[in-house]
PDB file of C-alpha atoms in Angstrom:
ATOM      1  CA  UNK K   1      39.500  22.942  14.918  1.00 42.00           C
ATOM      2  CA  UNK K   2      42.988  21.818  13.781  1.00 42.00           C
ATOM      3  CA  UNK K   3      44.670  24.664  11.638  1.00 40.00           C
ATOM      4  CA  UNK K   4      45.925  23.129   9.773  1.00 44.00           C
ATOM      5  CA  UNK K   5      41.611  21.624   8.483  1.00 40.00           C
ATOM      6  CA  UNK K   6      40.242  23.463   5.282  1.00 39.00           C
ATOM      7  CA  UNK K   7      37.167  25.846   6.314  1.00 39.00           C
ATOM      8  CA  UNK K   8      33.755  24.834   5.575  1.00 42.00           C
ATOM      9  CA  UNK K   9      32.423  25.247   2.267  1.00 39.00           C
ATOM     10  CA  UNK K  10      30.504  28.263   2.599  1.00 37.00           C
ATOM     11  CA  UNK K  11      28.363  27.940  -0.756  1.00 38.00           C
ATOM     12  CA  UNK K  12      25.335  28.647  -0.324  1.00 34.00           C
ATOM     13  CA  UNK K  13      23.758  24.777  -1.282  1.00 44.00           C
ATOM     14  CA  UNK K  14      26.352  23.302   2.003  1.00 56.00           C
ATOM     15  CA  UNK K  15      23.334  23.031   3.750  1.00 67.00           C
ATOM     16  CA  UNK K  16      24.568  20.737   7.421  1.00 86.00           C
ATOM     17  CA  UNK K  17      23.453  17.162   7.413  1.00 96.00           C
ATOM     18  CA  UNK K  18      23.841  15.775  11.119  1.00 98.00           C
ATOM     19  CA  UNK K  19      24.247  11.929  12.798  1.00 98.00           C
ATOM     20  CA  UNK K  20      21.442  10.342  13.672  1.00 97.00           C
ATOM     21  CA  UNK K  21      23.155   7.560  14.776  1.00 97.00           C
ATOM     22  CA  UNK K  22      26.188   5.453  15.726  1.00 98.00           C
ATOM     23  CA  UNK K  23      26.572   1.239  15.207  1.00 96.00           C
ATOM     24  CA  UNK K  24      29.329  -1.121  16.030  1.00 95.00           C
ATOM     25  CA  UNK K  25      28.975  -4.411  16.281  1.00 90.00           C
ATOM     26  CA  UNK K  26      32.914  -5.999  18.158  1.00 88.00           C
ATOM     27  CA  UNK K  27      32.640  -9.542  15.686  1.00 86.00           C
ATOM     28  CA  UNK K  28      31.218 -10.311  12.995  1.00 82.00           C
ATOM     29  CA  UNK K  29      27.331 -12.186  13.932  1.00 84.00           C
ATOM     30  CA  UNK K  30      27.167  -9.934  17.194  1.00 87.00           C
ATOM     31  CA  UNK K  31      24.406  -8.177  17.793  1.00 89.00           C
ATOM     32  CA  UNK K  32      24.684  -4.173  16.615  1.00 92.00           C
ATOM     33  CA  UNK K  33      25.556  -1.715  19.202  1.00 94.00           C
ATOM     34  CA  UNK K  34      24.466   1.707  19.454  1.00 96.00           C
ATOM     35  CA  UNK K  35      25.881   3.819  20.506  1.00 97.00           C
ATOM     36  CA  UNK K  36      26.039   8.009  21.586  1.00 98.00           C
ATOM     37  CA  UNK K  37      29.716   8.230  19.999  1.00 98.00           C
ATOM     38  CA  UNK K  38      32.720   6.683  18.985  1.00 98.00           C
ATOM     39  CA  UNK K  39      36.747   7.831  18.176  1.00 98.00           C
ATOM     40  CA  UNK K  40      37.104   6.807  14.793  1.00 98.00           C
ATOM     41  CA  UNK K  41      40.403   5.273  13.308  1.00 97.00           C
ATOM     42  CA  UNK K  42      42.747   5.730  10.167  1.00 96.00           C
ATOM     43  CA  UNK K  43      41.600   1.706   9.912  1.00 93.00           C
ATOM     44  CA  UNK K  44      38.059   1.661  10.831  1.00 94.00           C
ATOM     45  CA  UNK K  45      35.641   2.643  13.778  1.00 96.00           C
ATOM     46  CA  UNK K  46      36.982   2.035  17.262  1.00 96.00           C
ATOM     47  CA  UNK K  47      34.968  -1.400  18.503  1.00 93.00           C
ATOM     48  CA  UNK K  48      34.190  -2.330  14.992  1.00 92.00           C
ATOM     49  CA  UNK K  49      34.839  -6.184  13.677  1.00 87.00           C
ATOM     50  CA  UNK K  50      35.929  -4.699  10.455  1.00 83.00           C
ATOM     51  CA  UNK K  51      38.711  -2.686  12.658  1.00 89.00           C
ATOM     52  CA  UNK K  52      39.361  -6.090  14.300  1.00 78.00           C
ATOM     53  CA  UNK K  53      39.501  -7.303  11.549  1.00 71.00           C
ATOM     54  CA  UNK K  54      36.344 -10.146  11.934  1.00 64.00           C
ATOM     55  CA  UNK K  55      33.743  -8.725   9.745  1.00 59.00           C
ATOM     56  CA  UNK K  56      31.989 -10.785   7.769  1.00 54.00           C
ATOM     57  CA  UNK K  57      33.619  -9.267   4.393  1.00 54.00           C
ATOM     58  CA  UNK K  58      36.148  -8.745   5.738  1.00 49.00           C
ATOM     59  CA  UNK K  59      37.918  -8.697   1.632  1.00 49.00           C
ATOM     60  CA  UNK K  60      35.134  -6.105   0.869  1.00 61.00           C
ATOM     61  CA  UNK K  61      36.021  -4.634   4.350  1.00 71.00           C
ATOM     62  CA  UNK K  62      34.906  -0.759   4.739  1.00 88.00           C
ATOM     63  CA  UNK K  63      36.529   1.309   7.374  1.00 93.00           C
ATOM     64  CA  UNK K  64      33.787   3.845   8.282  1.00 96.00           C
ATOM     65  CA  UNK K  65      29.919   2.616   6.232  1.00 93.00           C
ATOM     66  CA  UNK K  66      27.339   5.223   6.251  1.00 96.00           C
ATOM     67  CA  UNK K  67      23.975   4.915   6.205  1.00 95.00           C
ATOM     68  CA  UNK K  68      20.947   7.759   5.351  1.00 96.00           C
ATOM     69  CA  UNK K  69      18.349   8.365   7.702  1.00 96.00           C
ATOM     70  CA  UNK K  70      15.584   8.612   4.686  1.00 96.00           C
ATOM     71  CA  UNK K  71      17.247   5.907   3.731  1.00 93.00           C
ATOM     72  CA  UNK K  72      15.519   3.714   6.786  1.00 93.00           C
ATOM     73  CA  UNK K  73      12.271   6.091   7.104  1.00 95.00           C
ATOM     74  CA  UNK K  74      11.924   4.687   3.267  1.00 91.00           C
ATOM     75  CA  UNK K  75      12.712   0.383   3.982  1.00 89.00           C
ATOM     76  CA  UNK K  76       9.701   0.996   6.684  1.00 91.00           C
ATOM     77  CA  UNK K  77       6.980   3.118   5.758  1.00 93.00           C
ATOM     78  CA  UNK K  78       7.524   0.786   1.549  1.00 89.00           C
ATOM     79  CA  UNK K  79       8.021  -2.232   4.337  1.00 89.00           C
ATOM     80  CA  UNK K  80       6.969  -2.008   7.437  1.00 91.00           C
ATOM     81  CA  UNK K  81      10.780  -3.523   7.650  1.00 84.00           C
ATOM     82  CA  UNK K  82      11.589  -0.178  11.095  1.00 87.00           C
ATOM     83  CA  UNK K  83      15.966  -1.659  11.411  1.00 89.00           C
ATOM     84  CA  UNK K  84      16.462   1.970  12.368  1.00 90.00           C
ATOM     85  CA  UNK K  85      17.811  -0.246  15.689  1.00 89.00           C
ATOM     86  CA  UNK K  86      20.976  -1.046  13.924  1.00 88.00           C
ATOM     87  CA  UNK K  87      19.979  -3.645  12.284  1.00 85.00           C
ATOM     88  CA  UNK K  88      21.103  -2.524   9.065  1.00 87.00           C
ATOM     89  CA  UNK K  89      25.287  -2.564  10.759  1.00 87.00           C
ATOM     90  CA  UNK K  90      25.748   0.676   9.031  1.00 91.00           C
ATOM     91  CA  UNK K  91      28.009   2.500  11.783  1.00 95.00           C
ATOM     92  CA  UNK K  92      27.169   6.146  11.035  1.00 98.00           C
ATOM     93  CA  UNK K  93      23.175   7.693   9.642  1.00 97.00           C
ATOM     94  CA  UNK K  94      23.280  10.670   9.136  1.00 97.00           C
ATOM     95  CA  UNK K  95      20.145  12.530   7.995  1.00 97.00           C
ATOM     96  CA  UNK K  96      20.187  15.869   4.960  1.00 96.00           C
ATOM     97  CA  UNK K  97      21.664  14.319   2.178  1.00 95.00           C
ATOM     98  CA  UNK K  98      18.129  12.532   0.415  1.00 93.00           C
ATOM     99  CA  UNK K  99      18.572   8.764   1.123  1.00 91.00           C
ATOM    100  CA  UNK K 100      21.135   7.553  -1.909  1.00 90.00           C
ATOM    101  CA  UNK K 101      23.897  10.551  -0.482  1.00 93.00           C
ATOM    102  CA  UNK K 102      24.740  10.235  -3.975  1.00 87.00           C
ATOM    103  CA  UNK K 103      26.436  14.401  -3.389  1.00 89.00           C
ATOM    104  CA  UNK K 104      28.617  12.887  -0.738  1.00 94.00           C
ATOM    105  CA  UNK K 105      30.268  10.115  -3.376  1.00 93.00           C
ATOM    106  CA  UNK K 106      33.947  10.724  -3.989  1.00 93.00           C
ATOM    107  CA  UNK K 107      33.453  14.335  -1.932  1.00 95.00           C
ATOM    108  CA  UNK K 108      35.237  14.950   2.025  1.00 96.00           C
ATOM    109  CA  UNK K 109      32.888  15.490   4.630  1.00 97.00           C
ATOM    110  CA  UNK K 110      33.463  16.536   8.157  1.00 97.00           C
ATOM    111  CA  UNK K 111      31.281  13.726  10.442  1.00 98.00           C
ATOM    112  CA  UNK K 112      31.847  15.668  13.986  1.00 98.00           C
ATOM    113  CA  UNK K 113      35.733  16.113  14.594  1.00 98.00           C
ATOM    114  CA  UNK K 114      36.358  13.469  11.907  1.00 98.00           C
ATOM    115  CA  UNK K 115      37.175  13.299   8.125  1.00 98.00           C
ATOM    116  CA  UNK K 116      35.421  10.754   5.527  1.00 98.00           C
ATOM    117  CA  UNK K 117      35.832  10.330   2.141  1.00 97.00           C
ATOM    118  CA  UNK K 118      32.625   8.058   0.637  1.00 96.00           C
ATOM    119  CA  UNK K 119      34.538   6.059  -2.228  1.00 94.00           C
ATOM    120  CA  UNK K 120      31.800   3.677  -3.342  1.00 93.00           C
ATOM    121  CA  UNK K 121      28.571   2.784  -3.001  1.00 92.00           C
ATOM    122  CA  UNK K 122      27.802  -0.527   0.763  1.00 87.00           C
ATOM    123  CA  UNK K 123      25.070  -2.175  -1.019  1.00 79.00           C
ATOM    124  CA  UNK K 124      22.986  -4.700   1.376  1.00 77.00           C
ATOM    125  CA  UNK K 125      23.551  -8.415   1.841  1.00 72.00           C
ATOM    126  CA  UNK K 126      21.756 -11.472   1.908  1.00 73.00           C
ATOM    127  CA  UNK K 127      23.678 -12.197   5.129  1.00 74.00           C
ATOM    128  CA  UNK K 128      23.024  -8.636   6.769  1.00 77.00           C
ATOM    129  CA  UNK K 129      18.519  -9.683   6.068  1.00 72.00           C
ATOM    130  CA  UNK K 130      19.154 -12.797   8.409  1.00 74.00           C
ATOM    131  CA  UNK K 131      21.662 -11.244  10.657  1.00 76.00           C
ATOM    132  CA  UNK K 132      18.849  -8.909  10.911  1.00 81.00           C
ATOM    133  CA  UNK K 133      15.695 -11.412  10.288  1.00 76.00           C
ATOM    134  CA  UNK K 134      13.608  -9.570   7.832  1.00 79.00           C
ATOM    135  CA  UNK K 135      12.757 -11.191   4.520  1.00 82.00           C
ATOM    136  CA  UNK K 136      12.989  -8.685   2.443  1.00 78.00           C
ATOM    137  CA  UNK K 137      15.456  -6.326   3.252  1.00 81.00           C
ATOM    138  CA  UNK K 138      18.064  -6.451   1.308  1.00 77.00           C
ATOM    139  CA  UNK K 139      15.969  -6.145  -1.971  1.00 78.00           C
ATOM    140  CA  UNK K 140      13.897  -3.359   0.340  1.00 80.00           C
ATOM    141  CA  UNK K 141      18.059  -1.172   1.385  1.00 85.00           C
ATOM    142  CA  UNK K 142      18.640  -2.047  -2.776  1.00 82.00           C
ATOM    143  CA  UNK K 143      20.408   1.975  -3.803  1.00 83.00           C
ATOM    144  CA  UNK K 144      20.281   2.995  -0.162  1.00 87.00           C
ATOM    145  CA  UNK K 145      22.134   0.338   0.952  1.00 89.00           C
ATOM    146  CA  UNK K 146      24.455   3.191   2.788  1.00 92.00           C
ATOM    147  CA  UNK K 147      27.909   3.646   1.640  1.00 95.00           C
ATOM    148  CA  UNK K 148      31.584   2.432   2.184  1.00 94.00           C
ATOM    149  CA  UNK K 149      35.180   5.309   3.747  1.00 96.00           C
ATOM    150  CA  UNK K 150      38.225   5.592   3.855  1.00 95.00           C
ATOM    151  CA  UNK K 151      39.255   7.649   6.991  1.00 97.00           C
ATOM    152  CA  UNK K 152      40.528  11.284   5.855  1.00 97.00           C
ATOM    153  CA  UNK K 153      41.575  12.204   9.301  1.00 98.00           C
ATOM    154  CA  UNK K 154      40.075  10.338  12.492  1.00 98.00           C
ATOM    155  CA  UNK K 155      37.852  12.220  15.025  1.00 98.00           C
ATOM    156  CA  UNK K 156      35.796  11.627  17.380  1.00 98.00           C
ATOM    157  CA  UNK K 157      32.299  11.276  16.304  1.00 98.00           C
ATOM    158  CA  UNK K 158      29.056  11.560  18.581  1.00 98.00           C
ATOM    159  CA  UNK K 159      25.216  11.929  17.751  1.00 98.00           C
ATOM    160  CA  UNK K 160      23.368  14.922  17.024  1.00 98.00           C
ATOM    161  CA  UNK K 161      27.406  16.729  15.022  1.00 98.00           C
ATOM    162  CA  UNK K 162      27.036  17.672  12.212  1.00 98.00           C
ATOM    163  CA  UNK K 163      27.839  16.752   8.728  1.00 97.00           C
ATOM    164  CA  UNK K 164      29.189  18.579   5.465  1.00 96.00           C
ATOM    165  CA  UNK K 165      30.813  18.415   2.610  1.00 95.00           C
ATOM    166  CA  UNK K 166      34.104  20.189   3.289  1.00 94.00           C
ATOM    167  CA  UNK K 167      35.569  19.439  -0.794  1.00 91.00           C
ATOM    168  CA  UNK K 168      32.840  18.593  -2.792  1.00 88.00           C
ATOM    169  CA  UNK K 169      34.106  15.508  -5.070  1.00 79.00           C
ATOM    170  CA  UNK K 170      36.130  17.102  -8.020  1.00 74.00           C
ATOM    171  CA  UNK K 171      34.488  15.522 -11.105  1.00 67.00           C
ATOM    172  CA  UNK K 172      31.982  17.037  -9.460  1.00 63.00           C
ATOM    173  CA  UNK K 173      33.971  20.705  -8.885  1.00 56.00           C
ATOM    174  CA  UNK K 174      35.271  20.726 -11.563  1.00 59.00           C
ATOM    175  CA  UNK K 175      31.870  19.866 -13.893  1.00 60.00           C
ATOM    176  CA  UNK K 176      30.738  23.290 -11.973  1.00 59.00           C
ATOM    177  CA  UNK K 177      33.921  25.151 -12.890  1.00 63.00           C
ATOM    178  CA  UNK K 178      33.163  25.093 -16.928  1.00 64.00           C
ATOM    179  CA  UNK K 179      29.494  25.299 -16.494  1.00 64.00           C
ATOM    180  CA  UNK K 180      30.163  28.302 -15.456  1.00 66.00           C
ATOM    181  CA  UNK K 181      32.944  28.724 -17.112  1.00 67.00           C
ATOM    182  CA  UNK K 182      30.494  28.619 -20.230  1.00 74.00           C
ATOM    183  CA  UNK K 183      28.213  30.942 -18.745  1.00 75.00           C
ATOM    184  CA  UNK K 184      31.348  33.673 -19.061  1.00 72.00           C
ATOM    185  CA  UNK K 185      31.672  32.329 -22.595  1.00 72.00           C
ATOM    186  CA  UNK K 186      28.283  32.726 -23.470  1.00 73.00           C
ATOM    187  CA  UNK K 187      26.843  36.030 -22.045  1.00 67.00           C
ATOM    188  CA  UNK K 188      30.155  38.149 -23.273  1.00 60.00           C
ATOM    189  CA  UNK K 189      32.423  37.523 -20.181  1.00 54.00           C
ATOM    190  CA  UNK K 190      35.757  37.548 -20.778  1.00 51.00           C
TER     191      UNK K 190
END
């Protein structure tokens, strides 16, 4: 690990997740390719359509997309639609943060050797449903279709790599500090 990287979070609730899958598609509409490892570059995932500028929603493209393995499992259990083969078309499948991955929004997240910042939700669309060939997939993935990420620091990512929150979302961290200060104040500590 480079010396200029911040240390990993050491809080008790900072249980790491893991990379459960990696997916790229070489061009818009192309079938997804499952990968064992990828290079995350400053502008996206090597070999992926959005990095090449060929994604279907280029104006609303994301450098890197995450989806929760828990979300894919929930969709399969609720609907019978199984897109764990990569037809979900998100780059990195992570496990350990829940189906919606709320704790990752706005945080700095180490994914393998790369640092990412999830900035917003990536809702599914009718085009995804059409490419996957699964009626009902877009509605099944509603509120759990993944997250868009900016690349903070490029690096290699492989299936099985740890996923950890390096720095919590500043709003969440600020709220936690305020709560601790209120508790301290109400218990008479100065």
